[in-house]
C-alpha angles and dihedrals in degrees: 000000000000128000090272110189106151123085109232108272091223089062092044095059122103118248088232109097092207090052091049090053090050090051091050094049095045099042106025086216086321096300106066127124092253088076087070100031101100118080110209132173113255101205111155145069124259115232115252129348135290110279110236113245123211117208114219119240118267136205111279093250095052125086128176116215142155114282118256124212089251089061095066099094095046094042096050097077090045095052090042089066088069090066107012098164095052114095089189099049131143091263087077090065099046097117090055092043093051091047090053091045089059091052111088090206092060127078100216116108127191119188129185134198109220129194098221101206093057103021090232118151106230100173143011143184133199121200125178144156114292104277095201091066089070094061100032110128091233093051110027112124093012127111084228088072090069092046092050092047091055093049092056113056120205118210090210103175135012126171141157124189113252100250092056099046121117093036099099096261096122091048091050091049091053090049091051090050090052091051093047096048097040100049122076143172122260110282094025133091125241125204114282095200139013123215133189130199107215147161115269093250090064094058093099092047092057093039087058088057093053099266120141120219113236117217100216104357134285133304125198114195116224133171087261096049138274122334100208134187126181135192126259116258112286092015133096136216122222124185136199128191116235095187133052092233094065119104123185128193133164107243139158114266132172086271101049136280101329136172101260111209121204122187098042098108119071119252122235115274115253 
């Protein structure tokens, strides 16, 4: 099976039709332009510094690179392995995701693992701003939703074809996603943490990459209260800091015992 890490979007949707429509309009199946529509001032300083990321060694014939628009058709069946039972998965939006990945002003990143002698794509990863921030009750309709989404990176899809598994490709794709989401240009914010929604059997895989399993989801303290996000039934959430200023601790919140994450929000400029 693939490195499935995304709860099926059909299962993630709210039972409220109006809410589902709001999710569709705000996220465009996660990857729509509305994610980037709000212009908001970004005054502030992020706590700590970007944590350096080392990329594991790969077989000589494998390279990891940014996806090109011409990769969409070949990459689709690879990414689909991350969520094979979902007819509404992220693979449907790959052309839009790749286009945004090529735009330096967007925070979506698509990476591919290519076997150089044949040109075959043997793995892929999709990372993007946290889509749930755009419909969170504390954030919906506010420019802060777009800021919060960019500060919390979502490793949405990760897959490697069967014959190339066990060779470090998935680990390298995750490392490349961390680097892409955590770094930023001067005057912009990078992601402070990366989370992944995954099946229970992948807990050890992500723990080996430095991710911490969250009991009942994640909670980000703000002056207005906790911004919380939990996993879909039968799935887990694991989180990894991308900056030295991030501190994570399991604590009780109004929504259960969650991994409370400090150091995500920027500090006021001095």
